[in-house]
Short mmCIF file of C-alpha atoms in Angstrom, two decimals:
data_model
loop_
_atom_site.label_atom_id
_atom_site.label_comp_id
_atom_site.label_asym_id
_atom_site.label_seq_id
_atom_site.Cartn_x
_atom_site.Cartn_y
_atom_site.Cartn_z
CA MET Z 284 -26.33 0.59 44.75
CA ASN Z 285 -23.62 2.44 42.59
CA SER Z 286 -20.52 2.45 44.76
CA SER Z 287 -17.19 4.13 44.48
CA LYS Z 288 -15.89 0.77 43.00
CA ILE Z 289 -18.30 0.92 40.24
CA PHE Z 290 -17.28 4.47 39.34
CA ARG Z 291 -13.56 3.67 39.36
CA ASN Z 292 -13.98 0.55 37.28
CA LEU Z 293 -15.94 2.36 34.58
CA ILE Z 294 -13.73 5.49 34.49
CA LEU Z 295 -12.23 4.51 31.04
CA ILE Z 296 -15.87 4.39 29.56
CA THR Z 297 -16.58 7.69 31.41
CA SER Z 298 -13.62 9.41 29.86
CA LEU Z 299 -14.75 8.48 26.33
CA PHE Z 300 -18.05 10.25 26.91
CA LEU Z 301 -16.44 13.13 28.40
CA CYS Z 302 -14.60 13.70 25.16
CA CYS Z 303 -17.94 14.33 23.61
CA VAL Z 304 -19.15 16.75 26.30
CA ALA Z 305 -17.73 19.89 24.72
CA LEU Z 306 -19.23 19.10 21.29
CA SER Z 307 -22.67 18.40 22.73
CA ALA Z 308 -22.62 21.63 24.73
CA CYS Z 309 -21.70 23.71 21.71
CA GLU Z 310 -24.62 22.11 19.80
CA LEU Z 311 -27.13 23.33 22.28
CA ILE Z 312 -25.98 26.97 22.00
CA GLU Z 313 -24.21 27.43 18.79
CA GLY Z 314 -25.76 24.79 16.56
CA THR Z 315 -22.56 23.97 14.85
CA ALA Z 316 -19.99 21.18 15.11
CA GLN Z 317 -17.15 23.49 14.14
CA GLN Z 318 -17.05 25.26 17.61
CA GLN Z 319 -16.03 23.33 20.69
CA ALA Z 320 -16.43 24.27 24.33
CA VAL Z 321 -13.28 23.37 26.37
CA LEU Z 322 -14.30 22.92 30.03
CA PRO Z 323 -11.13 23.92 32.03
CA THR Z 324 -9.80 21.35 34.50
CA VAL Z 325 -10.56 22.20 38.12
CA ILE Z 326 -8.18 20.82 40.83
CA VAL Z 327 -10.20 19.08 43.60
CA PRO Z 328 -9.41 21.01 46.91
CA THR Z 329 -7.72 19.15 49.61
CA PRO Z 330 -10.14 18.32 52.52
CA VAL Z 331 -10.00 21.31 55.01
CA ASN Z 332 -11.47 21.46 58.57
CA THR Z 333 -13.16 18.17 58.39
CA PRO Z 334 -13.75 17.02 61.91
CA GLU Z 335 -12.11 13.70 63.04
CA PRO Z 336 -14.50 10.94 64.01
CA ASP Z 337 -14.91 10.07 67.63
CA GLN Z 338 -13.64 6.58 67.65
CA ILE Z 339 -15.93 5.59 70.52
CA GLU Z 340 -18.95 6.65 68.65
CA VAL Z 341 -18.05 5.44 65.15
CA VAL Z 342 -20.99 3.15 63.84
CA VAL Z 343 -20.52 0.17 61.61
CA ALA Z 344 -23.00 0.04 58.71
CA ASN Z 345 -23.58 -2.95 56.42
CA SER Z 346 -23.60 -2.09 52.73
CA GLU Z 347 -25.84 -3.74 50.20
CA ASP Z 348 -23.25 -6.41 49.18
CA GLY Z 349 -22.76 -7.29 52.79
CA SER Z 350 -19.41 -5.69 53.38
CA VAL Z 351 -18.77 -3.57 56.48
CA ARG Z 352 -18.65 0.14 56.16
CA ASP Z 353 -17.04 2.47 58.52
CA SER Z 354 -19.92 4.99 58.78
CA SER Z 355 -17.70 7.86 59.90
CA ARG Z 356 -16.20 7.85 56.45
CA ALA Z 357 -19.04 6.35 54.47
CA ILE Z 358 -21.34 8.97 52.68
CA THR Z 359 -24.41 7.79 51.09
CA ILE Z 360 -26.13 9.88 48.45
CA TRP Z 361 -29.68 9.71 47.20
CA VAL Z 362 -30.48 11.43 43.78
CA LEU Z 363 -33.58 11.81 41.81
CA PRO Z 364 -34.26 9.22 39.08
CA GLU Z 365 -34.02 12.30 36.77
CA GLN Z 366 -30.36 12.75 37.66
CA SER Z 367 -28.64 10.14 35.46
CA ILE Z 368 -25.94 8.10 37.09
CA ASP Z 369 -25.65 5.60 34.03
CA VAL Z 370 -22.10 6.11 32.77
CA GLU Z 371 -23.35 5.00 29.24
CA SER Z 372 -25.12 8.37 28.94
CA PRO Z 373 -23.17 11.80 28.55
CA GLU Z 374 -24.83 13.29 31.58
CA GLY Z 375 -24.34 10.13 33.80
CA ALA Z 376 -20.78 9.84 32.50
CA LEU Z 377 -20.08 13.53 33.51
CA PHE Z 378 -21.60 12.86 36.89
CA ALA Z 379 -19.50 9.80 37.48
CA GLN Z 380 -16.29 11.59 36.48
CA GLN Z 381 -17.00 14.40 38.94
CA ILE Z 382 -17.68 11.89 41.71
CA ALA Z 383 -14.45 9.96 40.77
CA ASP Z 384 -12.50 13.18 40.85
CA PHE Z 385 -13.78 13.97 44.23
CA GLU Z 386 -13.03 10.53 45.55
CA SER Z 387 -9.40 10.69 44.27
CA SER Z 388 -8.78 13.46 46.77
CA HIS Z 389 -10.44 11.42 49.58
CA PRO Z 390 -8.76 8.04 49.30
CA ASP Z 391 -10.40 6.90 52.61
CA LEU Z 392 -13.89 7.90 51.66
CA ASP Z 393 -16.45 5.17 51.09
CA LEU Z 394 -19.04 6.98 48.80
CA SER Z 395 -22.17 5.42 47.26
CA VAL Z 396 -24.85 6.92 45.02
CA GLU Z 397 -28.35 5.60 44.70
CA GLN Z 398 -31.44 6.78 42.77
CA LYS Z 399 -34.75 7.22 44.66
CA GLY Z 400 -38.09 8.85 44.04
CA ILE Z 401 -39.62 11.35 46.38
CA ILE Z 402 -42.97 9.84 47.29
CA GLY Z 403 -44.47 6.41 47.18
CA GLN Z 404 -43.35 2.89 48.28
CA GLY Z 405 -39.45 2.76 48.49
CA SER Z 406 -39.10 6.47 48.11
CA MET Z 407 -36.98 8.94 50.15
CA LEU Z 408 -39.95 10.02 52.29
CA ASP Z 409 -40.98 6.47 52.70
CA TYR Z 410 -37.65 5.37 54.03
CA PHE Z 411 -37.23 8.47 56.26
CA SER Z 412 -40.64 7.76 57.98
CA SER Z 413 -40.05 4.07 58.35
CA ALA Z 414 -36.49 3.65 58.91
CA ALA Z 415 -35.37 6.53 60.95
CA VAL Z 416 -35.74 4.65 64.30
CA VAL Z 417 -35.51 0.92 63.37
CA ALA Z 418 -32.78 1.10 60.73
CA PRO Z 419 -31.17 4.58 60.74
CA ASN Z 420 -27.96 3.26 59.01
CA VAL Z 421 -29.82 2.73 55.68
CA LEU Z 422 -30.62 6.36 55.40
CA PRO Z 423 -28.54 8.76 53.22
CA ASP Z 424 -26.27 11.62 54.25
CA LEU Z 425 -27.12 13.75 51.36
CA VAL Z 426 -30.12 14.02 49.08
CA LEU Z 427 -30.97 15.79 45.84
CA ILE Z 428 -34.63 16.82 45.69
CA PRO Z 429 -37.03 19.17 43.92
CA ASP Z 430 -37.05 22.61 45.57
CA ASP Z 431 -40.82 22.44 46.28
CA MET Z 432 -40.17 19.37 48.47
CA LEU Z 433 -37.45 21.02 50.73
CA PRO Z 434 -40.20 22.49 53.02
CA ARG Z 435 -41.56 19.01 53.73
CA PHE Z 436 -38.04 17.79 54.64
CA VAL Z 437 -37.48 20.73 56.77
CA ASP Z 438 -40.81 20.34 58.60
CA ALA Z 439 -40.10 16.75 59.17
CA GLY Z 440 -36.77 17.55 60.83
CA ILE Z 441 -34.83 15.46 58.17
CA VAL Z 442 -32.34 18.03 56.90
CA SER Z 443 -29.63 19.88 58.86
CA PRO Z 444 -28.84 23.67 58.70
CA LEU Z 445 -25.95 24.58 56.47
CA ASP Z 446 -25.12 28.09 57.89
CA ASP Z 447 -22.06 26.97 59.79
CA LEU Z 448 -20.94 24.51 57.10
CA ILE Z 449 -21.09 26.42 53.71
CA SER Z 450 -18.39 28.83 52.96
CA GLU Z 451 -19.02 32.54 51.88
CA GLN Z 452 -17.30 31.73 48.61
CA ASP Z 453 -19.92 29.10 47.79
CA LEU Z 454 -22.69 31.67 48.47
CA ALA Z 455 -21.11 34.66 46.69
CA ASP Z 456 -22.63 34.57 43.32
CA LEU Z 457 -25.88 32.65 43.80
CA TYR Z 458 -28.94 34.15 42.22
CA PRO Z 459 -31.22 36.07 44.69
CA VAL Z 460 -34.04 33.47 44.18
CA ILE Z 461 -31.79 30.82 45.87
CA ASP Z 462 -32.39 32.43 49.22
CA GLU Z 463 -36.09 32.23 48.69
CA ILE Z 464 -35.73 28.56 47.85
CA THR Z 465 -33.35 27.43 50.58
CA ILE Z 466 -33.69 29.63 53.62
CA PHE Z 467 -36.38 28.75 56.37
CA ASN Z 468 -36.74 30.67 59.52
CA ASN Z 469 -33.41 32.46 58.76
CA GLN Z 470 -31.58 29.20 58.37
CA ARG Z 471 -30.06 27.83 55.05
CA MET Z 472 -31.48 24.27 54.77
CA GLY Z 473 -30.39 23.49 51.31
CA TYR Z 474 -27.89 24.39 48.55
CA PRO Z 475 -29.01 24.55 44.82
CA HIS Z 476 -27.99 22.04 42.32
CA SER Z 477 -29.66 23.67 39.22
CA LEU Z 478 -32.71 25.72 38.09
CA SER Z 479 -35.26 25.18 35.28
CA GLY Z 480 -38.56 26.52 33.79
CA LEU Z 481 -37.55 30.14 33.61
CA THR Z 482 -40.58 31.84 31.93
CA HIS Z 483 -40.14 34.18 29.05
CA ALA Z 484 -41.34 35.05 25.55
CA ALA Z 485 -40.35 33.56 22.27
CA TYR Z 486 -41.19 35.54 19.15
CA ASN Z 487 -40.74 35.47 15.37
CA SER Z 488 -38.09 38.14 14.48
CA ALA Z 489 -39.10 37.98 10.78
CA VAL Z 490 -42.52 39.35 11.86
CA TYR Z 491 -41.30 41.81 14.42
CA SER Z 492 -37.60 42.66 14.73
CA SER Z 493 -37.52 45.19 17.66
CA THR Z 494 -37.47 44.56 21.37
CA LEU Z 495 -40.74 43.36 22.80
CA PRO Z 496 -42.88 46.01 24.51
CA SER Z 497 -43.19 45.79 28.30
CA ARG Z 498 -47.12 45.91 28.63
CA LEU Z 499 -49.76 43.62 27.11
CA ASP Z 500 -51.82 46.60 25.82
CA GLN Z 501 -48.73 47.69 23.81
CA LEU Z 502 -49.10 44.60 21.68
CA PHE Z 503 -52.42 45.77 20.16
CA ASP Z 504 -50.82 47.70 17.27
CA LEU Z 505 -48.02 45.26 16.52
CA PRO Z 506 -47.93 42.71 13.79
CA LEU Z 507 -47.21 39.93 16.44
CA LYS Z 508 -49.86 37.33 17.09
CA PRO Z 509 -49.63 36.23 20.78
CA SER Z 510 -50.59 32.84 22.05
CA PHE Z 511 -50.36 30.82 25.25
CA PRO Z 512 -52.27 27.82 26.77
CA ALA Z 513 -55.04 30.03 28.10
CA THR Z 514 -57.26 27.53 29.79
CA SER Z 515 -54.44 25.12 30.97
CA GLN Z 516 -51.97 25.30 33.87
CA GLU Z 517 -49.78 27.50 31.96
CA GLY Z 518 -52.52 29.99 31.59
CA ALA Z 519 -53.17 29.84 35.43
CA ASP Z 520 -49.45 30.64 35.95
CA LEU Z 521 -49.56 33.56 33.70
CA LEU Z 522 -52.62 34.91 35.56
CA PHE Z 523 -50.84 34.40 38.87
CA GLN Z 524 -47.86 36.35 37.47
CA LEU Z 525 -50.13 39.32 36.33
CA TYR Z 526 -51.61 39.19 39.83
CA LEU Z 527 -48.31 39.54 41.54
CA ASP Z 528 -47.15 42.40 39.15
CA GLU Z 529 -50.41 44.20 40.08
CA GLY Z 530 -49.35 44.08 43.65
CA GLY Z 531 -51.44 41.21 44.86
CA GLN Z 532 -50.49 39.40 48.02
CA ILE Z 533 -50.51 35.64 48.71
CA PHE Z 534 -50.52 35.32 52.56
CA ASN Z 535 -51.72 37.55 55.31
CA ASP Z 536 -49.66 38.45 58.37
CA GLU Z 537 -50.69 35.17 60.06
CA GLY Z 538 -49.41 33.24 57.11
CA ALA Z 539 -52.84 32.22 55.82
CA ILE Z 540 -53.66 32.37 52.10
CA ALA Z 541 -55.34 35.74 51.53
CA PHE Z 542 -55.72 36.74 47.79
CA GLU Z 543 -57.14 40.06 46.85
CA SER Z 544 -59.90 40.44 44.38
CA THR Z 545 -58.77 43.75 42.88
CA PRO Z 546 -55.33 42.62 41.43
CA LEU Z 547 -56.87 39.42 40.18
CA LEU Z 548 -59.58 41.43 38.49
CA VAL Z 549 -57.03 43.71 36.80
CA GLY Z 550 -55.04 40.72 35.58
CA LEU Z 551 -58.20 39.09 34.13
CA ARG Z 552 -59.19 42.39 32.45
CA ARG Z 553 -55.72 42.70 30.74
CA ILE Z 554 -56.06 39.29 29.34
CA GLN Z 555 -59.60 39.89 28.24
CA ALA Z 556 -58.58 43.29 26.64
CA LEU Z 557 -56.06 41.39 24.69
CA ARG Z 558 -58.57 39.04 23.57
CA ASN Z 559 -61.04 41.57 22.59
CA SER Z 560 -58.45 43.51 20.59
CA GLU Z 561 -58.27 40.36 18.28
CA THR Z 562 -54.59 40.47 18.67
CA LEU Z 563 -54.59 37.12 20.52
CA ALA Z 564 -54.48 33.97 18.38
CA ARG Z 565 -58.10 32.72 18.09
CA ASN Z 566 -57.22 29.26 19.11
CA SER Z 567 -55.46 30.13 22.38
CA SER Z 568 -58.25 28.61 24.43
CA GLU Z 569 -57.75 25.28 22.57
CA ILE Z 570 -54.00 24.97 23.32
CA ALA Z 571 -53.68 22.37 25.99
CA ASN Z 572 -49.98 22.86 26.84
CA ARG Z 573 -46.64 24.33 25.99
CA GLU Z 574 -45.93 21.40 23.49
CA GLU Z 575 -49.07 22.20 21.53
CA MET Z 576 -48.15 26.04 21.72
CA TRP Z 577 -44.84 25.37 19.90
CA ILE Z 578 -46.69 23.38 17.27
CA ASP Z 579 -49.04 26.39 16.84
CA TYR Z 580 -46.04 28.74 16.54
CA LYS Z 581 -44.21 26.56 14.04
CA SER Z 582 -47.43 26.36 11.86
CA GLY Z 583 -47.56 30.16 11.67
CA ASN Z 584 -50.73 30.52 13.63
CA SER Z 585 -48.97 32.50 16.30
CA SER Z 586 -45.73 34.51 16.29
CA LEU Z 587 -45.29 35.42 20.12
CA ILE Z 588 -45.61 32.74 22.84
CA LEU Z 589 -45.01 32.15 26.40
CA THR Z 590 -42.27 29.56 27.03
CA THR Z 591 -39.55 28.36 29.27
CA SER Z 592 -35.81 28.26 29.09
CA ASP Z 593 -35.83 24.39 29.05
CA ARG Z 594 -37.77 24.11 25.74
CA PHE Z 595 -36.21 27.30 24.30
CA LEU Z 596 -32.71 25.85 24.66
CA VAL Z 597 -33.74 23.07 22.37
CA GLU Z 598 -35.51 25.25 19.88
CA TYR Z 599 -32.95 27.89 19.76
CA GLN Z 600 -30.81 26.29 17.12
CA GLU Z 601 -33.67 24.40 15.28
CA THR Z 602 -36.06 27.10 14.58
CA SER Z 603 -35.32 29.88 12.24
CA ASN Z 604 -35.93 33.70 13.02
CA LEU Z 605 -36.56 32.75 16.80
CA SER Z 606 -35.93 35.54 19.30
CA PHE Z 607 -36.58 35.97 23.02
CA GLY Z 608 -37.56 38.69 25.57
CA GLN Z 609 -39.69 39.29 28.57
CA PHE Z 610 -43.27 38.31 28.15
CA PRO Z 611 -45.25 41.63 28.42
CA GLY Z 612 -47.13 42.16 31.59
CA SER Z 613 -49.02 44.85 33.50
CA ILE Z 614 -46.34 47.57 33.68
CA ASN Z 615 -43.14 45.73 33.01
CA GLY Z 616 -42.48 42.21 31.60
CA ILE Z 617 -43.96 39.62 33.91
CA THR Z 618 -41.73 38.50 36.72
CA PRO Z 619 -40.21 35.21 35.64
CA MET Z 620 -40.63 32.09 37.78
CA VAL Z 621 -38.39 29.18 38.14
CA ASP Z 622 -38.10 25.88 39.93
CA GLY Z 623 -35.19 23.62 40.53
CA TRP Z 624 -33.28 20.94 42.46
CA VAL Z 625 -31.55 21.34 45.85
CA TRP Z 626 -29.00 19.39 47.84
CA ALA Z 627 -29.86 18.78 51.46
CA VAL Z 628 -27.74 17.26 54.14
CA THR Z 629 -29.60 14.60 56.11
CA THR Z 630 -27.04 13.34 58.58
CA ALA Z 631 -26.57 14.64 62.11
CA ASP Z 632 -23.00 13.32 62.28
CA PRO Z 633 -20.48 16.25 62.21
CA VAL Z 634 -17.85 14.30 60.21
CA ARG Z 635 -20.19 13.16 57.52
CA GLN Z 636 -21.86 16.62 57.48
CA ALA Z 637 -18.54 18.17 56.72
CA LEU Z 638 -17.83 15.54 53.99
CA ALA Z 639 -21.27 16.07 52.38
CA VAL Z 640 -20.79 19.78 52.30
CA GLU Z 641 -17.30 19.35 50.72
CA LEU Z 642 -18.89 17.24 48.09
CA ILE Z 643 -21.72 19.89 47.41
CA SER Z 644 -19.14 22.50 47.10
CA TRP Z 645 -17.14 20.45 44.62
CA LEU Z 646 -20.26 19.57 42.43
CA ALA Z 647 -21.40 23.18 42.53
CA ASN Z 648 -18.19 24.93 41.55
CA GLY Z 649 -18.46 27.03 38.43
CA SER Z 650 -16.87 24.50 36.07
CA ASN Z 651 -18.85 21.53 37.32
CA MET Z 652 -22.17 23.31 37.50
CA GLY Z 653 -21.58 24.89 34.27
CA SER Z 654 -20.86 21.59 32.36
CA THR Z 655 -23.68 19.74 34.21
CA THR Z 656 -26.36 22.39 33.27
CA VAL Z 657 -25.31 22.58 29.73
CA LEU Z 658 -25.78 18.72 29.22
CA SER Z 659 -29.01 18.63 31.10
CA GLU Z 660 -30.45 21.73 29.46
CA ARG Z 661 -31.15 23.23 32.88
CA LEU Z 662 -29.80 26.66 34.27
CA PRO Z 663 -27.00 27.18 36.70
CA ALA Z 664 -27.90 28.50 40.15
CA ARG Z 665 -24.83 30.80 40.33
CA SER Z 666 -23.96 33.32 37.74
CA GLY Z 667 -20.25 32.30 37.57
CA ALA Z 668 -21.26 29.06 36.05
CA PHE Z 669 -22.33 30.59 32.79
CA GLU Z 670 -18.74 31.40 32.18
CA PHE Z 671 -18.19 27.72 31.56
CA TRP Z 672 -21.09 27.56 28.99
CA PRO Z 673 -20.04 27.55 25.36
CA ASN Z 674 -20.00 31.12 23.97
CA PRO Z 675 -20.96 32.83 27.34
CA ASP Z 676 -21.42 36.15 25.40
CA ASP Z 677 -24.22 34.64 23.37
CA GLU Z 678 -27.22 37.26 23.70
CA TYR Z 679 -29.59 34.47 25.06
CA ILE Z 680 -27.17 33.61 27.87
CA ILE Z 681 -26.79 37.30 28.82
CA PHE Z 682 -30.59 37.55 28.84
CA LEU Z 683 -30.85 34.41 31.11
CA ASP Z 684 -28.43 35.84 33.53
CA SER Z 685 -30.31 39.01 33.68
CA GLU Z 686 -33.75 37.22 34.20
CA LEU Z 687 -32.33 34.83 36.81
CA ASN Z 688 -31.40 37.96 38.85
CA ARG Z 689 -35.04 39.07 38.98
CA ALA Z 690 -36.69 35.52 39.01
CA ILE Z 691 -38.96 34.23 41.83
CA GLN Z 692 -39.71 30.63 42.85
CA ARG Z 693 -42.70 29.16 41.25
CA PRO Z 694 -44.87 28.57 44.35
CA GLU Z 695 -45.96 25.02 45.19
CA LEU Z 696 -49.45 26.36 45.68
CA LEU Z 697 -49.84 26.68 41.95
CA ASP Z 698 -50.00 22.89 41.95
CA SER Z 699 -52.69 22.82 44.55
CA SER Z 700 -56.22 23.90 44.71
CA VAL Z 701 -55.12 27.54 44.19
CA GLY Z 702 -53.79 26.70 40.81
CA SER Z 703 -57.08 24.77 39.94
CA VAL Z 704 -59.10 27.90 40.94
CA LEU Z 705 -57.08 30.14 38.76
CA GLN Z 706 -57.41 27.67 35.81
CA ASP Z 707 -61.11 27.69 36.31
CA ALA Z 708 -61.11 31.41 36.17
CA MET Z 709 -59.28 31.41 32.87
CA GLN Z 710 -61.67 28.84 31.57
CA THR Z 711 -64.59 30.92 32.44
CA LEU Z 712 -62.98 33.99 30.84
CA PHE Z 713 -62.56 32.15 27.54
CA SER Z 714 -65.87 30.31 27.69
CA THR Z 715 -67.88 33.11 26.07
CA THR Z 716 -67.14 36.07 23.89
CA ASN Z 717 -67.33 38.86 26.43
CA PRO Z 718 -67.93 37.59 29.89
CA ASP Z 719 -68.57 39.93 32.89
CA VAL Z 720 -65.06 39.80 34.57
CA PRO Z 721 -65.70 41.12 38.08
CA PRO Z 722 -67.80 38.17 39.26
CA ILE Z 723 -65.03 35.86 37.90
CA ALA Z 724 -62.45 37.55 39.99
CA GLU Z 725 -64.60 37.66 43.11
CA ARG Z 726 -65.57 33.92 42.94
CA ALA Z 727 -62.06 32.96 42.44
CA THR Z 728 -60.84 35.16 45.23
CA GLN Z 729 -63.49 33.70 47.58
CA SER Z 730 -62.71 30.07 46.62
CA ILE Z 731 -59.02 30.53 47.22
CA ASN Z 732 -59.48 32.01 50.59
CA GLY Z 733 -61.93 29.46 51.69
CA ASN Z 734 -64.80 31.75 51.95
#
């Protein structure tokens, strides 16, 4: 367990790494060591409206080292293993500094941070299912989880609503997709940590220097050679995005999965028309994933690919003549999808709930979220955080902000049998030269709907 004492003892090491944060951030966006991003100092707010603990109901919890903790002021945080808490790494050092700054304004707070996975033995869900009754004091007050796991935590009654705890200021500049991710039955059950996986196009501006067209069929007469992992999960995701852009529904009025064959048929036909035009790179059906797609792009076999913000942030300064835009779709560019991480409050104690929300608010302010996402090559969940990125007027950052305003959550069902069926449909489409498309769409629709 990484307690507050560990954070304080290692603060000197932490400070050394933070001196490098600005330089590292600039290298991600500017690619030059001559520009430095100076992250402004943010004053930690004095605790406001934190309920006083009921002295009769205060519970004493034993910490891992055997010491006694007053649970009314003891906040335990469980974070994903992907969230570094190692002060010997830049990202972990930054997180440690943010935690230490918060603790400095809460001298009576006993705060501990621990890494845990989501599923499996010793995971978050394992503990919540086994210890909720027999040993509730070992459970955390605040967790950081993937956005697609939040529904399971909500259904299990693990997390507490935040509507009466989160301030309007903390909600003011969140991107619209955050409501889709965190609101269930008209209650806000989580708060965003960061976003990732924003889908968009990358293309070679030496081959084509204008803005990308909005429709797939407008690529036919251009010099660009499009490519994407046609028969992989990414190909299934693209088919799903085309399906949505054609007006296809996912669920019926009763909440059951109810795909429609016509929008799926139109999406498949658009991809087939692109293939028949000989515009699509010939080896698209052989590309297994986005990693191979970038290899294909850099080899010159393709000049327009479907990518995500995570990888593009890395390639932006390493690949010459690299530009970006919406990936062409049915009428407009396809609707971008994102996923992310969210904070969820898991304690029912009002004192610890208020403290946990104070901590969320601190970690999510513009400066902290901005610097955190730059180091992790993720995206902020609030537009104001981009102001704390190096060179916020960069064209790509402006593009990201615009796309995040129209993004949707990548649905969990794409990782289920629905995604497998869509992938099978794409594999069938590319299995022969000119297949009969309507039966492919009909079989896929019936399979998805369980008919």
